[in-house]
PDB file of C-alpha atoms in Angstrom:
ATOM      1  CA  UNK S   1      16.419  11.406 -26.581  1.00 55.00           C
ATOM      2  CA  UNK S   2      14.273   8.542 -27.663  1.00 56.00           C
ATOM      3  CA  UNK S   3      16.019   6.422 -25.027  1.00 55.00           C
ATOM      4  CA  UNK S   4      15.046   8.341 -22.421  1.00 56.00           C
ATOM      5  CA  UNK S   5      11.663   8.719 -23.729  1.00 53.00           C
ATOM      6  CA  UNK S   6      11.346   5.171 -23.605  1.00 41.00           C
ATOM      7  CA  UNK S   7      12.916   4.354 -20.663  1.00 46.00           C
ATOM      8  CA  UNK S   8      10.350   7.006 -18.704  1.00 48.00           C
ATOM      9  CA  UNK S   9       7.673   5.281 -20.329  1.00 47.00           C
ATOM     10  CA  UNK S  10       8.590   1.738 -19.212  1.00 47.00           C
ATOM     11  CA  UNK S  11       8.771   3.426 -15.986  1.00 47.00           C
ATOM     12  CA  UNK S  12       5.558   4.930 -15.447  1.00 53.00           C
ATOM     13  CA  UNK S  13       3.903   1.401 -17.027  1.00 49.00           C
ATOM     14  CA  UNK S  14       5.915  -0.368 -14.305  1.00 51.00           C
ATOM     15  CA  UNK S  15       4.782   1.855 -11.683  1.00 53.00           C
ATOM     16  CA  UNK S  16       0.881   2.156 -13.057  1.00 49.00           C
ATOM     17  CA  UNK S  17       0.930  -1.878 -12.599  1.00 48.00           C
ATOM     18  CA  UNK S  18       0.157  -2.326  -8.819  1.00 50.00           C
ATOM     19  CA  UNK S  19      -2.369   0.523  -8.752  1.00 48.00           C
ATOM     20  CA  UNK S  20      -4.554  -1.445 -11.665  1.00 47.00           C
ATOM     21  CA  UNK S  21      -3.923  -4.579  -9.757  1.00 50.00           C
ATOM     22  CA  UNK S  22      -6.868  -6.484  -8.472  1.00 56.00           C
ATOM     23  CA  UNK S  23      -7.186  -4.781  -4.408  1.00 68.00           C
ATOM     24  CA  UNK S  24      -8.482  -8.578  -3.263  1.00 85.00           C
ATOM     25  CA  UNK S  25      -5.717 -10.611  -1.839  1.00 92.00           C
ATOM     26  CA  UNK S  26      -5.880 -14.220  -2.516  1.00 93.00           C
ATOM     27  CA  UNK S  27      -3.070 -15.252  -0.153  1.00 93.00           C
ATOM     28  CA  UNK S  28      -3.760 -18.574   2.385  1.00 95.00           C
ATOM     29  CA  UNK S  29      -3.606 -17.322   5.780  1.00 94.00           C
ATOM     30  CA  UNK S  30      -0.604 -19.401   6.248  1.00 96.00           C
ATOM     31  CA  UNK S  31       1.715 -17.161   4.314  1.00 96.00           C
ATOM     32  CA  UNK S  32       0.275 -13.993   5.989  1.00 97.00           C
ATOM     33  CA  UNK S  33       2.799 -11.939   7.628  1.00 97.00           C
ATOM     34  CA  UNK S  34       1.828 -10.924  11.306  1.00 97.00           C
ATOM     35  CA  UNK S  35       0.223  -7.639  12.208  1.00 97.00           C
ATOM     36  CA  UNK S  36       3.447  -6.212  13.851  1.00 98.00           C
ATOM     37  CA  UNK S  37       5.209  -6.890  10.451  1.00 98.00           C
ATOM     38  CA  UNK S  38       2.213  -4.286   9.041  1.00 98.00           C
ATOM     39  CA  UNK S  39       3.142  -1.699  11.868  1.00 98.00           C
ATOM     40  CA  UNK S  40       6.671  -2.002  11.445  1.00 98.00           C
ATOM     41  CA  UNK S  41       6.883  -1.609   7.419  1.00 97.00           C
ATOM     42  CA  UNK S  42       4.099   1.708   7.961  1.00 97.00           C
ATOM     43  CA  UNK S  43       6.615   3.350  11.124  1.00 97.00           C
ATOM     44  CA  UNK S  44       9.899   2.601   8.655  1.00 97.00           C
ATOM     45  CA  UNK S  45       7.991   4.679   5.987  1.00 96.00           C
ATOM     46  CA  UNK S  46       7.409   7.833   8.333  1.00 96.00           C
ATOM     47  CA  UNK S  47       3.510   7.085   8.812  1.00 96.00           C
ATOM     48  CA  UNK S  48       2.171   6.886  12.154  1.00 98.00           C
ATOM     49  CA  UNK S  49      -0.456   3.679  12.037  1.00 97.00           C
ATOM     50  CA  UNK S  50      -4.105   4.121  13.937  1.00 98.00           C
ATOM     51  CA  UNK S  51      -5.614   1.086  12.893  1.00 98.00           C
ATOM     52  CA  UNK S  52      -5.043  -2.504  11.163  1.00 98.00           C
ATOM     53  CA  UNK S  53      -8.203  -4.185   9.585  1.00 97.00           C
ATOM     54  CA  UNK S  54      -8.595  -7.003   7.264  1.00 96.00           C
ATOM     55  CA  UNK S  55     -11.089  -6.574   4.410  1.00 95.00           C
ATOM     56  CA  UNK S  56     -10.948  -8.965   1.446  1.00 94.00           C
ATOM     57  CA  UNK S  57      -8.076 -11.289   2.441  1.00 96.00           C
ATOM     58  CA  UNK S  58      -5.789  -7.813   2.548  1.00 97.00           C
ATOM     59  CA  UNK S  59      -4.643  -5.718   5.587  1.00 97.00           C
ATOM     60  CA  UNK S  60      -6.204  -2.444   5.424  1.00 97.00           C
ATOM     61  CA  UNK S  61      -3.555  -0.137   7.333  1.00 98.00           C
ATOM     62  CA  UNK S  62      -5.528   3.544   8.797  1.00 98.00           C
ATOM     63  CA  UNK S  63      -2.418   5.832   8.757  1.00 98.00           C
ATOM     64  CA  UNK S  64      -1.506   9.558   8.872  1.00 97.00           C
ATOM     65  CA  UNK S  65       1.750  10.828   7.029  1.00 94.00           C
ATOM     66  CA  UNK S  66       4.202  13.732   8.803  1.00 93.00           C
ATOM     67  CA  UNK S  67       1.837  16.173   8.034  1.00 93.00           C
ATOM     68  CA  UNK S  68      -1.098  14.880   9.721  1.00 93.00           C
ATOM     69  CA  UNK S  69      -2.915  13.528   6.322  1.00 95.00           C
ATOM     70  CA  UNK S  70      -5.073  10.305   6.833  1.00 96.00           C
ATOM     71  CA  UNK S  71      -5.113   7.680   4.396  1.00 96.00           C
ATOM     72  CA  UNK S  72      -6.041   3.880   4.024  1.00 97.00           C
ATOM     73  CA  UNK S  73      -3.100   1.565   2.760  1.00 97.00           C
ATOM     74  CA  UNK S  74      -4.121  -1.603   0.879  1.00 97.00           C
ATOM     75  CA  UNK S  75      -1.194  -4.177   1.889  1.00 98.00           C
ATOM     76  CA  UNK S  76      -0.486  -7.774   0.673  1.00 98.00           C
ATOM     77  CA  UNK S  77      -0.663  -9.626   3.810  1.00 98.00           C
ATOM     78  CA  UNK S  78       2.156 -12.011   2.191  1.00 97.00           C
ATOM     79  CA  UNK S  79       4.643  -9.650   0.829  1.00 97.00           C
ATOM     80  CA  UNK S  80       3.799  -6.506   2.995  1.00 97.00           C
ATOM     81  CA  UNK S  81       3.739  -4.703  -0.718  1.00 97.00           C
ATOM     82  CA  UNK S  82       1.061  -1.728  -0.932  1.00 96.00           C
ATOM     83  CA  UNK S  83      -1.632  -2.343  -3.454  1.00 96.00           C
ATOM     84  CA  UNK S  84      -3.537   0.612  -3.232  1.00 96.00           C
ATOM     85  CA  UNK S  85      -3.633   3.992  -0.851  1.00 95.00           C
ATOM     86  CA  UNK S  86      -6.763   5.813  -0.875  1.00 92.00           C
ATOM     87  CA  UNK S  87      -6.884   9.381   0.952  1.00 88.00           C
ATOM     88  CA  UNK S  88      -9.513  10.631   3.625  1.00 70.00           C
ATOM     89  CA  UNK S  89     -11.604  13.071   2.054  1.00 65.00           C
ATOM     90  CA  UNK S  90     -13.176  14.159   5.031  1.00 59.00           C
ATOM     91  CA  UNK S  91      -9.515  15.460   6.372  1.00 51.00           C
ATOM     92  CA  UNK S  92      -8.516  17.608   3.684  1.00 49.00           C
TER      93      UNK S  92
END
């Protein structure tokens, strides 16, 4: 029982780790991955993309989910990771 205990909370601190991460990317625009790589990682996830800014050195993806739900993904523009997804209010 304590193992699992454990275990779950190593999980949960691993997972809590990119959403208190710094949303600024500090990658050199060489590294960046292209645009399509953005729209290709969002479509392989199920979202359907409406619009790719940059804002702070990071790609700021404008998305809906299957159920129509618009959100803002923060993405690495090196590793294509997400650093932070914020919802739409205004389309609850």
């Amino acid at each position: 029982m304590t193992t699992r205990i454990v275990a779950t909370a190593a999980l949960i601190a691993l997972a809590a780790g990119p959403a208190l991460a710094d949303e600024d990317c500090d990658v050199p625009m060489a590294s960046w991955q292209p645009r399509e790589a953005v729209r290709t990682m969002i479509e392989e996830r199920g979202w359907r993309l409406l619009r790719i800014k940059i804002h702070d050195g990071c790609y700021e993806a404008y998305v809906t989910d299957e159920n129509g739900r618009r959100f803002e993904a923060v993405v690495d523009p090196a590793t294509l990771a997400i650093i932070d997804i914020e919802t739409d209010q205004r389309h609850r």
